[in-house]
Short mmCIF file of C-alpha atoms and ligand atoms in Angstrom, two decimals:
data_model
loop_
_atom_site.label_atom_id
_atom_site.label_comp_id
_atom_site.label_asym_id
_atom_site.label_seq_id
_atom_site.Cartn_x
_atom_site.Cartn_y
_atom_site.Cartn_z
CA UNK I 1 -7.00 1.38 -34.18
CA UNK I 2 -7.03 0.71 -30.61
CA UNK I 3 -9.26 -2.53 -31.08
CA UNK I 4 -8.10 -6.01 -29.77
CA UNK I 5 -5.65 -7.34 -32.16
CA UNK I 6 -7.34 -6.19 -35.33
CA UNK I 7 -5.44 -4.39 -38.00
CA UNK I 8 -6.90 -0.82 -38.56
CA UNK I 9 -7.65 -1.74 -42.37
CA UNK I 10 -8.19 2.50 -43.14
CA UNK I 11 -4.73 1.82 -42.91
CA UNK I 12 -4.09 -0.77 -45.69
CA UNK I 13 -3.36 1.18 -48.41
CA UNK I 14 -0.09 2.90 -46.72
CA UNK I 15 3.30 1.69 -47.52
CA UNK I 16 5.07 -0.75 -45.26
CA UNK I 17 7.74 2.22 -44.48
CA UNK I 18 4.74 4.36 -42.78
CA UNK I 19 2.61 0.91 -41.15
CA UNK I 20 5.92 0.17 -39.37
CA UNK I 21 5.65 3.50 -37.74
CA UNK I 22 2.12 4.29 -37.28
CA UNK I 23 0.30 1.50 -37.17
CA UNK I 24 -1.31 0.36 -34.18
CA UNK I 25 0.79 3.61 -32.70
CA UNK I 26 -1.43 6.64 -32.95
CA UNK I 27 -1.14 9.20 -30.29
CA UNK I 28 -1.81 8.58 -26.72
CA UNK I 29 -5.50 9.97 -26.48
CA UNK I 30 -4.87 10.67 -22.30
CA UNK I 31 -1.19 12.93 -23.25
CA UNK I 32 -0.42 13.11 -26.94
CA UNK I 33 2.78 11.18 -26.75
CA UNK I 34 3.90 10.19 -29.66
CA UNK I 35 5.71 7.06 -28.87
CA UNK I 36 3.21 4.29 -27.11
CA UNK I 37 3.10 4.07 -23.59
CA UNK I 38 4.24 1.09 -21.67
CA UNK I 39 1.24 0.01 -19.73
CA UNK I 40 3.03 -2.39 -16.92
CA UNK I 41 -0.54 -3.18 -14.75
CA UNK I 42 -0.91 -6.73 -14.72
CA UNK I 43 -4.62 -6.13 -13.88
CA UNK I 44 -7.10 -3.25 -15.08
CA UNK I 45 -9.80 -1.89 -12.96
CA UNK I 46 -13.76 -2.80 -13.84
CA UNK I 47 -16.33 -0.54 -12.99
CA UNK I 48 -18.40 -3.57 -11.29
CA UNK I 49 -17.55 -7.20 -11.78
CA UNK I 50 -17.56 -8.03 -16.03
CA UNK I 51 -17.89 -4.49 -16.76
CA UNK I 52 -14.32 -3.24 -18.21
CA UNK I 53 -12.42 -1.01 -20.21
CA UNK I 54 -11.42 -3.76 -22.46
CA UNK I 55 -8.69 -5.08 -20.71
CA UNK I 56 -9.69 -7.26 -17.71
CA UNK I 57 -5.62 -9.32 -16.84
CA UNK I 58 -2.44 -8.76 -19.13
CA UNK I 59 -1.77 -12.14 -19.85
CA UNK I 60 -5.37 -12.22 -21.77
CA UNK I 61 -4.47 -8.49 -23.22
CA UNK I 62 -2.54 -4.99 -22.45
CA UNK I 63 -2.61 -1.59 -24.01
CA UNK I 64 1.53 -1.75 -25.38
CA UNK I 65 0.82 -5.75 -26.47
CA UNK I 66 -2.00 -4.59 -28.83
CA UNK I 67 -0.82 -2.01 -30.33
CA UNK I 68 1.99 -4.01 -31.73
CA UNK I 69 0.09 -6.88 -32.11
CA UNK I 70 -2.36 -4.42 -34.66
CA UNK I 71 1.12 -2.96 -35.99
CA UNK I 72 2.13 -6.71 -36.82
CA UNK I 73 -0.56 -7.19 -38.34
CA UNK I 74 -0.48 -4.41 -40.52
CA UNK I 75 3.36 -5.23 -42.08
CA UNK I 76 2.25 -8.91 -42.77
CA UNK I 77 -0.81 -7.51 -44.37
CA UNK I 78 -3.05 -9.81 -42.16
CA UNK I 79 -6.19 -8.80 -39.75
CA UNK I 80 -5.11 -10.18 -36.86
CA UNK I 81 -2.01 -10.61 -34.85
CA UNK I 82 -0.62 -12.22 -31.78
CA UNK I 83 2.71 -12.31 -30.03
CA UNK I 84 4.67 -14.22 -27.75
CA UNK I 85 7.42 -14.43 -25.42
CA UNK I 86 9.55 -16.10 -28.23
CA UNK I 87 9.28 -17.43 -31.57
CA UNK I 88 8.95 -21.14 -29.98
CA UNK I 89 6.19 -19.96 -28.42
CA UNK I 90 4.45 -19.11 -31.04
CA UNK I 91 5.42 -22.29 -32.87
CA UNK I 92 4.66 -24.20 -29.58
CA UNK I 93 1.14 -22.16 -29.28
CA UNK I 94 0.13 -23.04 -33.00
CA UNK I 95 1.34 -26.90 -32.40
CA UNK I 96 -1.05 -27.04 -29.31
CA UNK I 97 -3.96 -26.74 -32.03
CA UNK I 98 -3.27 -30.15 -32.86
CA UNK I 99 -4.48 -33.09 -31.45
CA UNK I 100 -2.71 -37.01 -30.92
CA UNK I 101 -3.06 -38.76 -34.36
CA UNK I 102 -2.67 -35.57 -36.42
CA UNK I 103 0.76 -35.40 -38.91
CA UNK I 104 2.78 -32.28 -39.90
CA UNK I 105 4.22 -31.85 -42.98
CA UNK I 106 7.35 -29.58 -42.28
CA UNK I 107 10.03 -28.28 -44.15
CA UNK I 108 13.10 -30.68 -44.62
CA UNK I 109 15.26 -27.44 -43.32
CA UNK I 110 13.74 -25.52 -40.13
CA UNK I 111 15.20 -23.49 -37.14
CA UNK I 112 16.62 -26.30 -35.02
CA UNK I 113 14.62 -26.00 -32.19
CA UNK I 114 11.32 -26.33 -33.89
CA UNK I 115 12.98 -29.62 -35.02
CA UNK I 116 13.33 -30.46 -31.18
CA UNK I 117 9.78 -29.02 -30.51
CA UNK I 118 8.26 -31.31 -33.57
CA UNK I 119 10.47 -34.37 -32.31
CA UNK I 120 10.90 -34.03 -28.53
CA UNK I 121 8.04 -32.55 -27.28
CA UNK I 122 5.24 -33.13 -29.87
CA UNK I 123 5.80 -36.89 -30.93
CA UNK I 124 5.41 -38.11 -27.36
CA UNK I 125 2.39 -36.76 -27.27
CA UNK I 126 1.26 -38.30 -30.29
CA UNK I 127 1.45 -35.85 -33.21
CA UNK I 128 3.68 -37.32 -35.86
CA UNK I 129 5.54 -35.16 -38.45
CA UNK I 130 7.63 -35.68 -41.55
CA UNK I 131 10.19 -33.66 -43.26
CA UNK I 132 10.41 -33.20 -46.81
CA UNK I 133 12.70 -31.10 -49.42
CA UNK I 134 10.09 -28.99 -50.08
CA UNK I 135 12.06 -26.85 -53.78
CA UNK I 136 10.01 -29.70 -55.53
CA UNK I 137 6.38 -28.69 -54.75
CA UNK I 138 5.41 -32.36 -56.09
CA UNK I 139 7.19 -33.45 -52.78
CA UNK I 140 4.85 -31.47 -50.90
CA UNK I 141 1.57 -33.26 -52.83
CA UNK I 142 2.77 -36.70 -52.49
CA UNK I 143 4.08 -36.53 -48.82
CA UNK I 144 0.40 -35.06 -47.47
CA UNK I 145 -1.74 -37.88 -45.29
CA UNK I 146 -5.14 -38.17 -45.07
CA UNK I 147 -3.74 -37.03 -41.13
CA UNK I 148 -2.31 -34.30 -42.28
CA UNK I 149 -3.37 -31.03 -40.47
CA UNK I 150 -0.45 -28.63 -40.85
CA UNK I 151 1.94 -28.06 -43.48
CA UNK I 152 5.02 -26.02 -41.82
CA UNK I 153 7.74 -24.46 -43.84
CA UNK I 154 10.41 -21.46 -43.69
CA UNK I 155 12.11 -20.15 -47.08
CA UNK I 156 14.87 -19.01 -47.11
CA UNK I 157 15.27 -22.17 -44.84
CA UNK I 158 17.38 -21.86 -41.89
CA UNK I 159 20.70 -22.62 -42.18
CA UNK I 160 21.01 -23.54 -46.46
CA UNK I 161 18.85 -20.95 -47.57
CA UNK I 162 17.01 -22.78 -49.55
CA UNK I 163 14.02 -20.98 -51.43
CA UNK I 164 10.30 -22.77 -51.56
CA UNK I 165 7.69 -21.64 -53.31
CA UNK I 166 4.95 -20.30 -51.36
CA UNK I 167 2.28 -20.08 -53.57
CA UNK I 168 2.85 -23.09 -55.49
CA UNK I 169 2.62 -25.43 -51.74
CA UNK I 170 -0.15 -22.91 -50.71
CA UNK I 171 -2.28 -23.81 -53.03
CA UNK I 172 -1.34 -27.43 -53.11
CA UNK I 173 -2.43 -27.01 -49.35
CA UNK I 174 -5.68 -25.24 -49.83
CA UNK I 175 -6.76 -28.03 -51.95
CA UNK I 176 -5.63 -30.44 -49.14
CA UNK I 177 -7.71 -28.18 -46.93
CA UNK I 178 -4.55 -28.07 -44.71
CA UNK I 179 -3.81 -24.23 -43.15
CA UNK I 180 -0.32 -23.45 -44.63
CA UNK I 181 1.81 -21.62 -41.70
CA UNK I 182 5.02 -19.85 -43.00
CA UNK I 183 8.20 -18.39 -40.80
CA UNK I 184 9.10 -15.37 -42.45
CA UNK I 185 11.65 -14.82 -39.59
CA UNK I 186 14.30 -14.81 -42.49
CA UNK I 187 12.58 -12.76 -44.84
CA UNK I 188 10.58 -10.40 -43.20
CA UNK I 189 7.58 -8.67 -44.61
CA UNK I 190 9.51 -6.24 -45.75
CA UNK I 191 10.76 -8.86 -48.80
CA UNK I 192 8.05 -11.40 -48.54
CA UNK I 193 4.60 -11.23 -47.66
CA UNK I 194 3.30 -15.02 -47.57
CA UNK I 195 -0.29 -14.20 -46.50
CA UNK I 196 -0.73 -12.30 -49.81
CA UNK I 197 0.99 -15.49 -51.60
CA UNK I 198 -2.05 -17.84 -50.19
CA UNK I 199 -0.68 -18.84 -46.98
CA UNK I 200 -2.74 -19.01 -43.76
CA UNK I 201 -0.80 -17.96 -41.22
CA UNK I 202 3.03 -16.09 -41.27
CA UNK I 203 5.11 -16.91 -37.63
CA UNK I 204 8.24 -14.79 -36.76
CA UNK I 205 11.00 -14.97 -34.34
CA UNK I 206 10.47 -11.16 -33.20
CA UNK I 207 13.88 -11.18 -31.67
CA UNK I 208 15.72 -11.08 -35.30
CA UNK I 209 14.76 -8.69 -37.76
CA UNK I 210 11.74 -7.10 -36.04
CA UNK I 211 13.36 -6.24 -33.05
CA UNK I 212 16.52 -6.01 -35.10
CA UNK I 213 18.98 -5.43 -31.97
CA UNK I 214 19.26 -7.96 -30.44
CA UNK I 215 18.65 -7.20 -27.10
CA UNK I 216 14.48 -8.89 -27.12
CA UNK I 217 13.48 -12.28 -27.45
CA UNK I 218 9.94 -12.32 -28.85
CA UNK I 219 7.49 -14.32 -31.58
CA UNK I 220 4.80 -13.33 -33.61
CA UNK I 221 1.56 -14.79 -35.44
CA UNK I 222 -0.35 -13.53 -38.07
CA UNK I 223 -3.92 -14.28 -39.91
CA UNK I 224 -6.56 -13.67 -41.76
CA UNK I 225 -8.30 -16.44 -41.30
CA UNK I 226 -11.21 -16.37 -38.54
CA UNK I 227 -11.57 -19.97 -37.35
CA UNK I 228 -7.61 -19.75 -36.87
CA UNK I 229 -7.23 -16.55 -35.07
CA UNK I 230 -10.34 -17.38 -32.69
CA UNK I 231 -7.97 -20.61 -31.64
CA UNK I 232 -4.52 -18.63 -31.71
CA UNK I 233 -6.39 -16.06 -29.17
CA UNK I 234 -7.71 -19.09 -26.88
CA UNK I 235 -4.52 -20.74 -26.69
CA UNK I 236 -2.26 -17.44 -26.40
CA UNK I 237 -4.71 -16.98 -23.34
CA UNK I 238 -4.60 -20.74 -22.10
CA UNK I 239 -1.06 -21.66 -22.68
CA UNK I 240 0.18 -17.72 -21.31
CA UNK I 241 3.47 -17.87 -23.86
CA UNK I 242 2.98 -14.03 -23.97
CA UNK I 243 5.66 -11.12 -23.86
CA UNK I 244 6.00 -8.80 -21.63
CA UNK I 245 4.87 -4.91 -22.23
CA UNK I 246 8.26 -3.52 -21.86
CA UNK I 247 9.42 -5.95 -24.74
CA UNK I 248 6.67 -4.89 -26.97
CA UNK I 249 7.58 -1.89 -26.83
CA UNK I 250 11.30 -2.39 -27.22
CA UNK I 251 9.77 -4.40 -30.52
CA UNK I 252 7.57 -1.62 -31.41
CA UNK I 253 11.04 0.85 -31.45
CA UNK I 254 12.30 -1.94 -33.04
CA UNK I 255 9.76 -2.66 -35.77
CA UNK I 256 9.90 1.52 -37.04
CA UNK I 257 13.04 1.13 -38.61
CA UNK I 258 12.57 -2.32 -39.97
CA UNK I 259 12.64 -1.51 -43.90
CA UNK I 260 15.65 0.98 -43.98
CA UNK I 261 17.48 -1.68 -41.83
CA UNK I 262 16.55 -4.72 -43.93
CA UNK I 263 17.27 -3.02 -47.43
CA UNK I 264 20.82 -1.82 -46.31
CA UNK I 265 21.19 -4.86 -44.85
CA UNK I 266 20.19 -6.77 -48.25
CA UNK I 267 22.65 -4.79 -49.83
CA UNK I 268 25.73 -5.28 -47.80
CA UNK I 269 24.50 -8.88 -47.91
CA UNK I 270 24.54 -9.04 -51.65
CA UNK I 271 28.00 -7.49 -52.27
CA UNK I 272 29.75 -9.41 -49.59
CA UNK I 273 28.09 -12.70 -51.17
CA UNK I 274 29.59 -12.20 -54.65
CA UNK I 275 32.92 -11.64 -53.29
CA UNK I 276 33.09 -14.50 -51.35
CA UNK I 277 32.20 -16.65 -54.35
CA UNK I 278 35.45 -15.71 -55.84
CA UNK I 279 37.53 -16.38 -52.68
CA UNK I 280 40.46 -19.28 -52.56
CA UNK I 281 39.17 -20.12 -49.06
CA UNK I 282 35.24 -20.50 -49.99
CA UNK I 283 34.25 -23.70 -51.22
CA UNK I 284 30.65 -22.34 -51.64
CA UNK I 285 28.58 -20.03 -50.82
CA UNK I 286 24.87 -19.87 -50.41
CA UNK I 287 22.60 -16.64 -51.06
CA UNK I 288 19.43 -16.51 -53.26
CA UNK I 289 20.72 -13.89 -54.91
CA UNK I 290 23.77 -15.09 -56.51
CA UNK I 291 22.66 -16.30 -59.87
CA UNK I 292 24.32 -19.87 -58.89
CA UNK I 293 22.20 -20.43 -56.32
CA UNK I 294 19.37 -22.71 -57.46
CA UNK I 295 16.34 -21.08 -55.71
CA UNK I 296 17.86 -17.89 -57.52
CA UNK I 297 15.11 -17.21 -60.02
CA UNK I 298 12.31 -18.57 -57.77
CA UNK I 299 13.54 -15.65 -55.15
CA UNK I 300 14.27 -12.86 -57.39
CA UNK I 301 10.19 -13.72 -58.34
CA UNK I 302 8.88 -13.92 -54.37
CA UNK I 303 11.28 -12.39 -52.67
CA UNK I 304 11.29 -8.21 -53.15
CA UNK I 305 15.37 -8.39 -52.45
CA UNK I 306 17.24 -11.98 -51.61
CA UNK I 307 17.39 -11.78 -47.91
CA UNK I 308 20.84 -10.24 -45.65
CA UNK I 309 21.88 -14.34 -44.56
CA UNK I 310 24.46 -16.04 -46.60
CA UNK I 311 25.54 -19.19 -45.53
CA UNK I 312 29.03 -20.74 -46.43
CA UNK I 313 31.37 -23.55 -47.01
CA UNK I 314 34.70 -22.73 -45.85
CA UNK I 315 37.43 -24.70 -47.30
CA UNK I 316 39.32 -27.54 -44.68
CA UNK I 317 36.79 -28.37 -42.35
CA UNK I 318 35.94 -28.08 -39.06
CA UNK I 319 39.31 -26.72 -37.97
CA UNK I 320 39.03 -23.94 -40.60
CA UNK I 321 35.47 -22.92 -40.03
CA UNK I 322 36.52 -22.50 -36.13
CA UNK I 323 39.96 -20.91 -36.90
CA UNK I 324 37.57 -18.23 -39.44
CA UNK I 325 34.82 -17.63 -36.59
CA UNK I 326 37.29 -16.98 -33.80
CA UNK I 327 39.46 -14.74 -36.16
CA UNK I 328 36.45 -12.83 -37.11
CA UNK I 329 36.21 -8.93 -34.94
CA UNK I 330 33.79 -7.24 -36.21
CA UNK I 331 31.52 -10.51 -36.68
CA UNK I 332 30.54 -12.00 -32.93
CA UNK I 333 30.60 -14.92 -33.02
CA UNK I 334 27.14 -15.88 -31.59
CA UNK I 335 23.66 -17.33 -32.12
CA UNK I 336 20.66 -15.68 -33.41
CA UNK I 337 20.41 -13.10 -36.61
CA UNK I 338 19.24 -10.47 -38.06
CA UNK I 339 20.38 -7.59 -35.69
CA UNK I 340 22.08 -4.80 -36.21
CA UNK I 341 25.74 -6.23 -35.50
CA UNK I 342 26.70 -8.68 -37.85
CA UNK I 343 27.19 -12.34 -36.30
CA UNK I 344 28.58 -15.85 -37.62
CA UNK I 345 28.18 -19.32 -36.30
CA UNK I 346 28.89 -23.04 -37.01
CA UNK I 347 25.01 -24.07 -37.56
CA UNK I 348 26.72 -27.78 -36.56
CA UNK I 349 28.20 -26.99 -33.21
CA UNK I 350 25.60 -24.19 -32.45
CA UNK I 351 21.81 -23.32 -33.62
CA UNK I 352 21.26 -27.30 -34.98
CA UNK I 353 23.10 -29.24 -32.69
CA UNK I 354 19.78 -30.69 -31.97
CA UNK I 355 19.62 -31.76 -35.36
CA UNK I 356 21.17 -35.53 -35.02
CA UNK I 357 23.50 -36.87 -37.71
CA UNK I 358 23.41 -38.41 -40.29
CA UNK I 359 19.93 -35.84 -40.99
CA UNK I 360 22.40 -32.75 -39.93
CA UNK I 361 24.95 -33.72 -43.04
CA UNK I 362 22.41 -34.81 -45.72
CA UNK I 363 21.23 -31.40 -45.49
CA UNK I 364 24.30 -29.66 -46.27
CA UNK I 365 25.69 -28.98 -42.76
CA UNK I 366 29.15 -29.46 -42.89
CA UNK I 367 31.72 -29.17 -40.53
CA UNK I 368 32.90 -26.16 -42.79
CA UNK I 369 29.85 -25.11 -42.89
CA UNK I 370 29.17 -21.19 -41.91
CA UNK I 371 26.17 -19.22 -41.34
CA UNK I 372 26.70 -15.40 -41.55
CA UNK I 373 23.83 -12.24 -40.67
CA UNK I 374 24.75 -9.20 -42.25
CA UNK I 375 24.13 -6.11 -39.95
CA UNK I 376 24.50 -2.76 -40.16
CA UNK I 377 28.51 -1.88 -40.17
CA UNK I 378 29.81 -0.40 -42.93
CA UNK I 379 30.28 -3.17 -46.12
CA UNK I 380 34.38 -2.38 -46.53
CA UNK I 381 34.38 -3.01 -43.19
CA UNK I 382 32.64 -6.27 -42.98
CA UNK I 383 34.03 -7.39 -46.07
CA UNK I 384 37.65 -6.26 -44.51
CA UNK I 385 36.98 -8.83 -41.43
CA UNK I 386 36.17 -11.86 -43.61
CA UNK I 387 39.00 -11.68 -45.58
CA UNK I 388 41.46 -11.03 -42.98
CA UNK I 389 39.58 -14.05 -40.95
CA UNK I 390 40.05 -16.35 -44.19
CA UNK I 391 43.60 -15.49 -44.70
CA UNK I 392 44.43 -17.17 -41.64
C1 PLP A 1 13.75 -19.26 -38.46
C2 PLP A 1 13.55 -19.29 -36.97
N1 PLP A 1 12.34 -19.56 -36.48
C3 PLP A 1 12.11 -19.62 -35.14
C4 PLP A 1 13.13 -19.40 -34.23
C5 PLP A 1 12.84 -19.48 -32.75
O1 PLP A 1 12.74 -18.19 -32.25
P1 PLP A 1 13.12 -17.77 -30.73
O2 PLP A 1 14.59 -18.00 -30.59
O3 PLP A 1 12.72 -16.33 -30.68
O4 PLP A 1 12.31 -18.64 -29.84
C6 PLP A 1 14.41 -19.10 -34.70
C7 PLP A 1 15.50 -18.86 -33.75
O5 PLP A 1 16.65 -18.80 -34.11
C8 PLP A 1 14.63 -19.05 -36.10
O6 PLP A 1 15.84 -18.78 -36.61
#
C-alpha cells in the first residue's frame, strides 16, 4: 500500500465508496492515526549517501503525495497515479512527452486553457494540433496523421456537454497505435471510468469534483500502461508541476466523500435540468440526461448517471445572461465547478475567453450562453434562485 505510486491491487475488488476512503490511507504504522499524516519535509534523511527510506526530495516523492497518488489510482481503476499542482499541469506534463513535428488530435470542445496551452505554448514549439467534433467517431479516423501521437478528448466536453464515445475513439486509437488520454474532470470516476473503456491514460482537474470544495487547485494522471507511467514519473520529476503535501491532503479529505457528493449532486442536477427545459426564459438547455439532448443515449450507456453540469441558453442575449448571473444568490457567480456551492458563469466572457471568435460561436457559445455546477444546497432552493434570477 505504501509503495511509490502503485495502486494496492488486494484492493481492486472494493467498491469505489470504500477505495475513496481507504485506499492508499491505511493507518499510520508510527501512531495509528486514522487520517494520513501531512509529511511537510522537503528532504528525507539517508542513512549514508543513496541509501534511503524511499523518499530521497519531495518534489521527486512524499509520504501524503503517494498515498493519494495510490488512492487516485485506485478510483480510476488504474496502477499508477501522479498529481500535480493543477490540472494544466498535468496536461502541460503529458504535452512535454511530445516532441516538434508531432500532431494532436483534440477534442473540438476542451477546457479553455488547454486550448491556450495546445495553441500558445505548444505550437511555437512545434507540435501542431487539430480540433475535431469528435460525436462522429469517423471524424476521429479520418482526422489522424501519420504525425499523430496523441489523441486528447473530454466528454461531457467543457462548456456544451457534448458526449463522445470513449470506447468507440479508443479503439480507433489503439489501432492507430496513438495513447488515448481522457479528462474525466467532468465526469469523475465515480460515473465514468475511461481506463476500463480502452483509454490509456484519464487526466483530472483535482480542484473540481475530487477536491469538491473549492478551496485546492490540483491535477491528476492516471495509467496502466508502463512505457507511459515510466515517462509521466520522469517528467513529473523534471518539469516539478507537483502539489504541495498540505493540498494532498486537503484532496485526500476531499476525495472520501466524492461518490455521496457526486450522486446527490447528479440528482439535483437532473431535476433542475428538466425544469428549465420548460421555462419561458430558456431557449435551451444542455444535459446528457434530458432525453433531447443528442449524446443522451450514448451517456445513459457510458456514463453511470449524466453528470451535475448543465449548460444553458438563456433567452435575449448577452444582456440577459448577465442580468440572470448577477441576479443569481445562492449561485456565485464564479469560475471553476464541481464544488460543493453551486456556481454559474458566461463560458464567453469567463472560462473560454481564450477561445477566439468566430471558433468560440461555431461551437455553441453564445452570448446567452450559461454554464451552471450543481452543488450541494438543497434542490427547492437552487431551483428557487434560478427562477427568481430568470424572472427578472
Ligand atoms: C475540464 C477541465 N480540464 C482541465 C482544467 C484545468 O484545471 P486547473 O484549473 O486545475 O488547472 C479545467 C479547469 O477549469 C477543466 O474544466
Amino acid at each position: 500500500m505504501r509503495g511509490r505510486m502503485r495502486a494496492d491491487t488486494s484492493l481492486s475488488t472494493l467498491s469505489l465508496d470504500t477505495l475513496a476512503v481507504h485506499a492508499g490511507q491505511p493507518p499510520d504504522p508510527v501512531s495509528g492515526a486514522v487520517m494520513t499524516p501531512i509529511v511537510l519535509a522537503s528532504t528525507f534523511a539517508q542513512d549514508g549517501p543513496g541509501n534511503t527510506k524511499g523518499f530521497e526530495y519531495s518534489r521527486s516523492g512524499n509520504p501524503t503525495r503517494n498515498a493519494l497518488e495510490a488512492c487516485l489510482a485506485a478510483l480510476e481503476g488504474g496502477k499508477y497515479g501522479f498529481s500535480f499542482s493543477s490540472g494544466l499541469g498535468a496536461t502541460a506534463t503529458v504535452l512535454h512527452m511530445l516532441s516538434p513535428g508531432d500532431h494532436v488530435l483534440c477534442g473540438d470542445d476542451v477546457y479553455g486553457g488547454t486550448f491556450r496551452l495546445l495553441d500558445k505554448v505548444m505550437k511555437p514549439m512545434g507540435v501542431t494540433y487539430s480540433m475535431v467534433d469528435m460525436r462522429d467517431p469517423a471524424v476521429v479516423r479520418a482526422a489522424l496523421r501519420p504525425e499523430t501521437r496523441l489523441v486528447w478528448m473530454e466528454t461531457p466536453t467543457n462548456p456544451m456537454l457534448k458526449v463522445f464515445d470513449i470506447a468507440a475513439i479508443a479503439e480507433i486509437a489503439r489501432e492507430a497505435r496513438v495513447p488515448l488520454v481522457v479528462d474525466n474532470t467532468f465526469a469523475t470516476p465515480v460515473l465514468q471510468r475511461p481506463l476500463e473503456l480502452g483509454a490509456t491514460a484519464v487526466v483530472h482537474s483535482a480542484t473540481k469534483y475530487l477536491n469538491g470544495h473549492s478551496d485546492v487547485v490540483g491535477g491528476a494522471l492516471v495509467t496502466s500502461d508502463e512505457a507511459l507511467a515510466e515517462r509521466m514519473r520522469f517528467l513529473q520529476n523534471a518539469l516539478g508541476a507537483v502539489p504541495s503535501p498540505f493540498d494532498c491532503y486537503m484532496i485526500l479529505r476531499g476525495l472520501k466523500t466524492l461518490g455521496v457528493r457526486v450522486r446527490q449532486q447528479c440528482a439535483s442536477a437532473a431535476a433542475i435540468a428538466s425544469k428549465l427545459e420548460w421555462h419561458a426564459g430558456v431557449a435551451r438547455v444542455y444535459y446528457p440526461g434530458l432525453a433531447s439532448h443528442p449524446g443522451h443515449a450514448l451517456a445513459a450507456r457510458q456514463m453511470r448517471l449524466p453528470g451535475a453540469m448543465i449548460s444553458l441558453e438563456v433567452t435575449g442575449g448577452l444582456d440577459a445572461a448577465v442580468g440572470f448571473l448577477k441576479r443569481l444568490q445562492i449561485f456565485s457567480c464564479a469560475e471553476s465547478l464541481g464544488g460543493v456551492e453551486s456556481l454559474a458563469e458566461h463560458p464567453a466572457i469567463m472560462t473560454h475567453a481564450s477561445v477566439p471568435e468566430p471558433a468560440r460561436r461555431a461551437l455553441g457559445i453564445t452570448d446567452g450562453f450559461v454554464r451552471l455546477s450543481i452543488g450541494l444546497e438543497a434542490e427547492a432552493d437552487l431551483w428557487a434562485d434560478i427562477e427568481r434570477a430568470l424572472a427578472g
